[in-house]
Short mmCIF file of C-alpha atoms in Angstrom, two decimals:
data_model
loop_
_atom_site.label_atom_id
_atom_site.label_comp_id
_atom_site.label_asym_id
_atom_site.label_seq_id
_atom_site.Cartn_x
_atom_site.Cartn_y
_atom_site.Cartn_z
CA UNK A 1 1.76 41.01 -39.09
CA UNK A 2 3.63 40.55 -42.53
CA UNK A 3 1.98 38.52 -45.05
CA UNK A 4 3.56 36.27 -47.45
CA UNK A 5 5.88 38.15 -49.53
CA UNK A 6 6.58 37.61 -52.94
CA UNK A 7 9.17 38.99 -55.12
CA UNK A 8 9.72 39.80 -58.37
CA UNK A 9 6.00 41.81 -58.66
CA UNK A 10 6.50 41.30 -61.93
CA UNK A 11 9.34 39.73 -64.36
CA UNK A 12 9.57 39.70 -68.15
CA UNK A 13 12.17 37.64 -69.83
CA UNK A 14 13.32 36.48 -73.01
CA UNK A 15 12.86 32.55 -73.98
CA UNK A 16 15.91 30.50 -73.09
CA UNK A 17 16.32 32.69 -69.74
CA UNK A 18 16.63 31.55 -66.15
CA UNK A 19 14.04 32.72 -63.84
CA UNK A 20 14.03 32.52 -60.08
CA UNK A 21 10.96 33.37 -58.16
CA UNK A 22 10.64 34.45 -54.54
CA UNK A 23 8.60 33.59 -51.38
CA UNK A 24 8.71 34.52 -47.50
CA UNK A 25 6.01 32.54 -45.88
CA UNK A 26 4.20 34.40 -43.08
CA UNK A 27 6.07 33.45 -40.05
CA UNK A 28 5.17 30.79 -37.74
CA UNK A 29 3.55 28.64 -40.70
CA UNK A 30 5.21 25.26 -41.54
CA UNK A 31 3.86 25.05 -44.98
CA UNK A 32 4.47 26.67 -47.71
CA UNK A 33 2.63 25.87 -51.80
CA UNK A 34 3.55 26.97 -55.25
CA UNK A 35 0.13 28.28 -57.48
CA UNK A 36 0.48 28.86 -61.23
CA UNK A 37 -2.59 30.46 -62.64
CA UNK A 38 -3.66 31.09 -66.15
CA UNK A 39 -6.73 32.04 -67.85
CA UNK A 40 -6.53 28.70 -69.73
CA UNK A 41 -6.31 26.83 -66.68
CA UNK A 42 -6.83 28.52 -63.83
CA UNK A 43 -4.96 27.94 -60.38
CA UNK A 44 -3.20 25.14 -60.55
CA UNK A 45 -0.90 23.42 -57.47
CA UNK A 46 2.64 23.33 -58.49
CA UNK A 47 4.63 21.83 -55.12
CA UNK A 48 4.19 21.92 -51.64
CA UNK A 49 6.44 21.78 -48.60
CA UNK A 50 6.04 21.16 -45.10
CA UNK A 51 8.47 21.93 -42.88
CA UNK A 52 11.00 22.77 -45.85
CA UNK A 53 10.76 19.10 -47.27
CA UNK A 54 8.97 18.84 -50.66
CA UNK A 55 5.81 16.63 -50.37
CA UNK A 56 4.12 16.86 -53.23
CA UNK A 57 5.51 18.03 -56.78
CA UNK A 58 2.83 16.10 -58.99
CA UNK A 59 2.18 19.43 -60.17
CA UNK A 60 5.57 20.94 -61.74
CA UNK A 61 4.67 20.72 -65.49
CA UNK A 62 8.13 19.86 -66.39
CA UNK A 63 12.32 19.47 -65.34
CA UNK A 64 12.56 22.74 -66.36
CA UNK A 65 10.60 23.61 -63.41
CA UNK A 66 12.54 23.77 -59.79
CA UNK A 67 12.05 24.56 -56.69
CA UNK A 68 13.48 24.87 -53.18
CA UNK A 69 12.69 25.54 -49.70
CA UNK A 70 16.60 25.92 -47.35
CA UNK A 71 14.84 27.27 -44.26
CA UNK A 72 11.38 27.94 -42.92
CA UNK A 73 11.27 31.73 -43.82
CA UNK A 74 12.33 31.75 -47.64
CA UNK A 75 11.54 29.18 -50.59
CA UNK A 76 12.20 29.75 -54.47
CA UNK A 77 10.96 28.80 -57.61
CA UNK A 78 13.22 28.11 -61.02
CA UNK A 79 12.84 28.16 -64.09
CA UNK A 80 15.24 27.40 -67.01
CA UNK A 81 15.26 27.53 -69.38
CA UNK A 82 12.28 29.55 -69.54
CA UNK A 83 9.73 29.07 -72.62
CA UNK A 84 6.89 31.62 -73.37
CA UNK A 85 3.88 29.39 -72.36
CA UNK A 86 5.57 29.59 -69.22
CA UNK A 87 3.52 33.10 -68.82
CA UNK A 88 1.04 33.02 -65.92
CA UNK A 89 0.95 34.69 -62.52
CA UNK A 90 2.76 32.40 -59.92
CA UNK A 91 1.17 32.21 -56.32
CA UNK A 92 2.99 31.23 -53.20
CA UNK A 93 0.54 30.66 -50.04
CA UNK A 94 1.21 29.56 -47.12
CA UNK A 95 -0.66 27.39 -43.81
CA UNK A 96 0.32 25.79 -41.07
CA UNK A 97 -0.59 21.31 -41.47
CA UNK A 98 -0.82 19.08 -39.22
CA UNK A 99 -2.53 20.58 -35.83
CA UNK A 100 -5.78 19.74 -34.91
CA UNK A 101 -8.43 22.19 -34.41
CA UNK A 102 -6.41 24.67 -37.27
CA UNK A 103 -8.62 25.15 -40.55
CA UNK A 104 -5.42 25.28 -42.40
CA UNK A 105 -6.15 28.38 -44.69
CA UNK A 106 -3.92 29.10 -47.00
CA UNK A 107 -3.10 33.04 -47.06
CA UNK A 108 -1.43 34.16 -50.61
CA UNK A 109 1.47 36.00 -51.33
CA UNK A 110 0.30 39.25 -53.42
CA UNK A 111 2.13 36.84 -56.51
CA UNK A 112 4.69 37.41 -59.96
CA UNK A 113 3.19 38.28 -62.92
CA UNK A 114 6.08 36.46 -65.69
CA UNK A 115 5.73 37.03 -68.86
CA UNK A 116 8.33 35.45 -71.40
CA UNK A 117 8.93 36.91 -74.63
CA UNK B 1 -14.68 14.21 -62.52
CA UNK B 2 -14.98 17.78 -61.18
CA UNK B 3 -13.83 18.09 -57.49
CA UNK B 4 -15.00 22.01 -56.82
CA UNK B 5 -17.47 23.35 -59.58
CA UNK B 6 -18.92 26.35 -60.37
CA UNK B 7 -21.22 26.91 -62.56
CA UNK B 8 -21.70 30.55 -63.09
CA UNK B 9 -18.87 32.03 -64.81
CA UNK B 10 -20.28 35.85 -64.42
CA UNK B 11 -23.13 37.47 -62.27
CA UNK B 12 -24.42 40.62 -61.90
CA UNK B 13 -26.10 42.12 -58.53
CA UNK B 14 -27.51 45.36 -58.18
CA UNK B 15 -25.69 47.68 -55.25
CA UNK B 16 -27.26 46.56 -51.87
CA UNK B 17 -28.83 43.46 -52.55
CA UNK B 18 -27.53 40.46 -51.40
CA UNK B 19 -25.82 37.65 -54.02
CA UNK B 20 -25.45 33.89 -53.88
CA UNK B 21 -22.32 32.22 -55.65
CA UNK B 22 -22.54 28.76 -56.37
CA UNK B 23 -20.13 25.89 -55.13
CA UNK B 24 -20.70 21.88 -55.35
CA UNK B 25 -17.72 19.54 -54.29
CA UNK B 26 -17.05 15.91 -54.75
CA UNK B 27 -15.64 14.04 -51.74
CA UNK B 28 -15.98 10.53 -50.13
CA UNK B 29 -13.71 11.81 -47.33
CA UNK B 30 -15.71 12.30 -44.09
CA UNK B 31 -13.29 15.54 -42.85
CA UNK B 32 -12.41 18.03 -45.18
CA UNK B 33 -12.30 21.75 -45.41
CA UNK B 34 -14.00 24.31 -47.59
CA UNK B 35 -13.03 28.02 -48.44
CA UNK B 36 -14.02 30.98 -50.50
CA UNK B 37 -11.35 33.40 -51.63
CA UNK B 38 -11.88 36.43 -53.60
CA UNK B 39 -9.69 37.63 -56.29
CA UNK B 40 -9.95 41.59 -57.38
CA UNK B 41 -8.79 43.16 -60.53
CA UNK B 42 -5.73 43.90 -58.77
CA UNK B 43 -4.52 40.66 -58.58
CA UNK B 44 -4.21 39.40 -55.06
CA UNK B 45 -6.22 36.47 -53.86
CA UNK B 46 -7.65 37.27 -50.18
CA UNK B 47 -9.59 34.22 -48.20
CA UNK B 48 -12.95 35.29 -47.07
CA UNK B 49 -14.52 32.32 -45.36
CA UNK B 50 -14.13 28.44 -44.00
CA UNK B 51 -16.62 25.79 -43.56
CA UNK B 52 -15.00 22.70 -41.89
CA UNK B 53 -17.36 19.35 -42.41
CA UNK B 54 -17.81 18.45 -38.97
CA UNK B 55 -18.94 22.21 -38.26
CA UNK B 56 -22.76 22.30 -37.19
CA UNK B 57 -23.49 26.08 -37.93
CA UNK B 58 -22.70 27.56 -41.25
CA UNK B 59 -19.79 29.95 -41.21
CA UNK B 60 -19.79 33.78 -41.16
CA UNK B 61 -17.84 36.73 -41.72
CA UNK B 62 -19.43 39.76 -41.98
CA UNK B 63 -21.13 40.37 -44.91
CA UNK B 64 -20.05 36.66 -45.99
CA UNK B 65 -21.86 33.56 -45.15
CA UNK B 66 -21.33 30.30 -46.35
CA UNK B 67 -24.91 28.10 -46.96
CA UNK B 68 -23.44 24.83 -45.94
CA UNK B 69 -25.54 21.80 -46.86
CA UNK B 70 -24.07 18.83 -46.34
CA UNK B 71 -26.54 16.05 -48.13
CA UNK B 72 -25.94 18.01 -51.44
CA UNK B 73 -22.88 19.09 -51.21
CA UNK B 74 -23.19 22.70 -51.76
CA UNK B 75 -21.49 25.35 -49.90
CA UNK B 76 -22.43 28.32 -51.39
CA UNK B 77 -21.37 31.98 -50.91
CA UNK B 78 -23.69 34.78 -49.99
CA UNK B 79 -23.03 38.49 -49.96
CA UNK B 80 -25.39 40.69 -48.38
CA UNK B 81 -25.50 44.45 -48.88
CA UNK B 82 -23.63 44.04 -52.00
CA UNK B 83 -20.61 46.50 -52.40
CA UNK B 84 -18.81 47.97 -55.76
CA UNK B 85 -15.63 46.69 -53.96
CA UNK B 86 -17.38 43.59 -53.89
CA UNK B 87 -16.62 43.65 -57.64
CA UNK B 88 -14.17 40.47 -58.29
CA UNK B 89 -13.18 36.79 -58.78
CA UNK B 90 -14.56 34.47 -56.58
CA UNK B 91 -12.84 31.23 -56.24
CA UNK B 92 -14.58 27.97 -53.86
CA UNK B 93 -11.42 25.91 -53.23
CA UNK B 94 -11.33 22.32 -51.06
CA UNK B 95 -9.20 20.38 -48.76
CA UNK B 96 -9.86 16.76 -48.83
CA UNK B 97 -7.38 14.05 -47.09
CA UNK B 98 -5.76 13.63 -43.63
CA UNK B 99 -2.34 15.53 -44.01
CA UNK B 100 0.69 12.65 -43.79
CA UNK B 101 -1.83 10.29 -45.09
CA UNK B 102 -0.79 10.89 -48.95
CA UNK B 103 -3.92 12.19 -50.12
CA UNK B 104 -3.91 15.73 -48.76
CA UNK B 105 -5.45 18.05 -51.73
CA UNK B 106 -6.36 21.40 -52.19
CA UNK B 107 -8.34 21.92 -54.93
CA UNK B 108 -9.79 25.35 -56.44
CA UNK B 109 -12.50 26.09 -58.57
CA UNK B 110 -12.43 27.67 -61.65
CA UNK B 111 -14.36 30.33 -59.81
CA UNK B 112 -17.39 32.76 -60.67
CA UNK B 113 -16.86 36.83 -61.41
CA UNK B 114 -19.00 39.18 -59.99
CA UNK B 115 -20.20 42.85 -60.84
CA UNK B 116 -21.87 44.88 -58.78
CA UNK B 117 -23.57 47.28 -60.44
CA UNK B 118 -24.41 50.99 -59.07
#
């Protein structure tokens, strides 16, 4: 079986850019999160979505942050403009919430290593 | 207050012997989840084992086990037979809250590198 799939691998842009990250969920899951991890902070929750509706976006550090899910099997992150301390490796993972006797593990894509210049 | 901590930002085992990683969590939620993911040089971050709270036995996989206790809130990661390709970031990570209730989290750690030496 497929695992998530992330794309870009990697991305560097200039400051001021747009930036649109990529995410296939593994199939059959109905939730799907958004990591951004630093060395200064670690792994940090962006968003999450269940069953393509967002349900928890505490975590996007700003509007310049966006992000979308239009069908079970593909989501996107956006950013722009882009900024520099934007940098960091962005995680998508997903589970399947909600049925009892599941551990809900989350299972990571292989993530997008940004770097703005 | 910390929700996952971990308070040993590097250890070293020799090749072969076994390893403990440390985890405490902070919960007042009676049903909750914990995990241990490991993260290698390469980048990718690959889930290793799960301890539910209600689970009587502690949880293993392979060469993982998870030392579950409960009363202290530990859930600690041991290796045994220690591998270089054990060589990595290890992250303990939580899930607290009833999903639909509002306070679903999932909360990492800032986790604990490992070297195994040869």
């Amino acid at each position: 079986d497929a695992g998530v799939i992330q794309s870009p691998r990697h991305e560097v842009t200039e400051m001021g850019q747009e930036v649109t990250l990529r995410c296939k969920p593994i199939s059959g899951h109905n939730s799907l999160f958004w990591y951004r991890q630093t060395m200064m902070r670690g792994l940090e929750l962006l968003i999450y979505f269940n069953n393509n509706v967002p349900i928890d976006d505490s975590g996007m550090p700003e509007d310049r942050f966006s992000a979308k899910m239009p069908n079970a099997s593909f989501s996107t992150l956006k950013i722009q403009p882009s900024e520099p301390r934007d940098s960091a490796v962005y995680f998508c993972a997903s589970t399947f919430l909600g049925a009892r006797g599941r551990t809900d593990t989350q299972y990571f894509g292989p993530g997008t290593r940004l770097t703005v210049l | 207050a910390q929700k996952i901590t971990q308070t040993q930002p590097g250890m070293f085992v020799q090749e072969k012997e076994a390893v403990t990683l440390d985890c405490t969590y902070d919960t007042s939620d009676p049903s909750y989840g914990l995990f241990w993911y490991k993260q290698p040089s390469s980048g990718e971050m690959i889930f290793l084992i799960y301890q539910g709270s209600y689970d009587q036995q502690n949880a293993t996989e392979g060469r993982y086990s998870l030392n579950f206790q409960k009363a202290r809130k530990s859930a600690n990661l041991v290796i045994s037979a220690s591998q270089l390709g054990d060589s990595a970031m290890y992250f303990c990570a939580m899930r607290e809250g009833q999903f639909g209730s509002g306070t679903y989290k999932y909360i990492f750690g800032t986790g604990t590198r490992l070297k195994v030496l040869a």
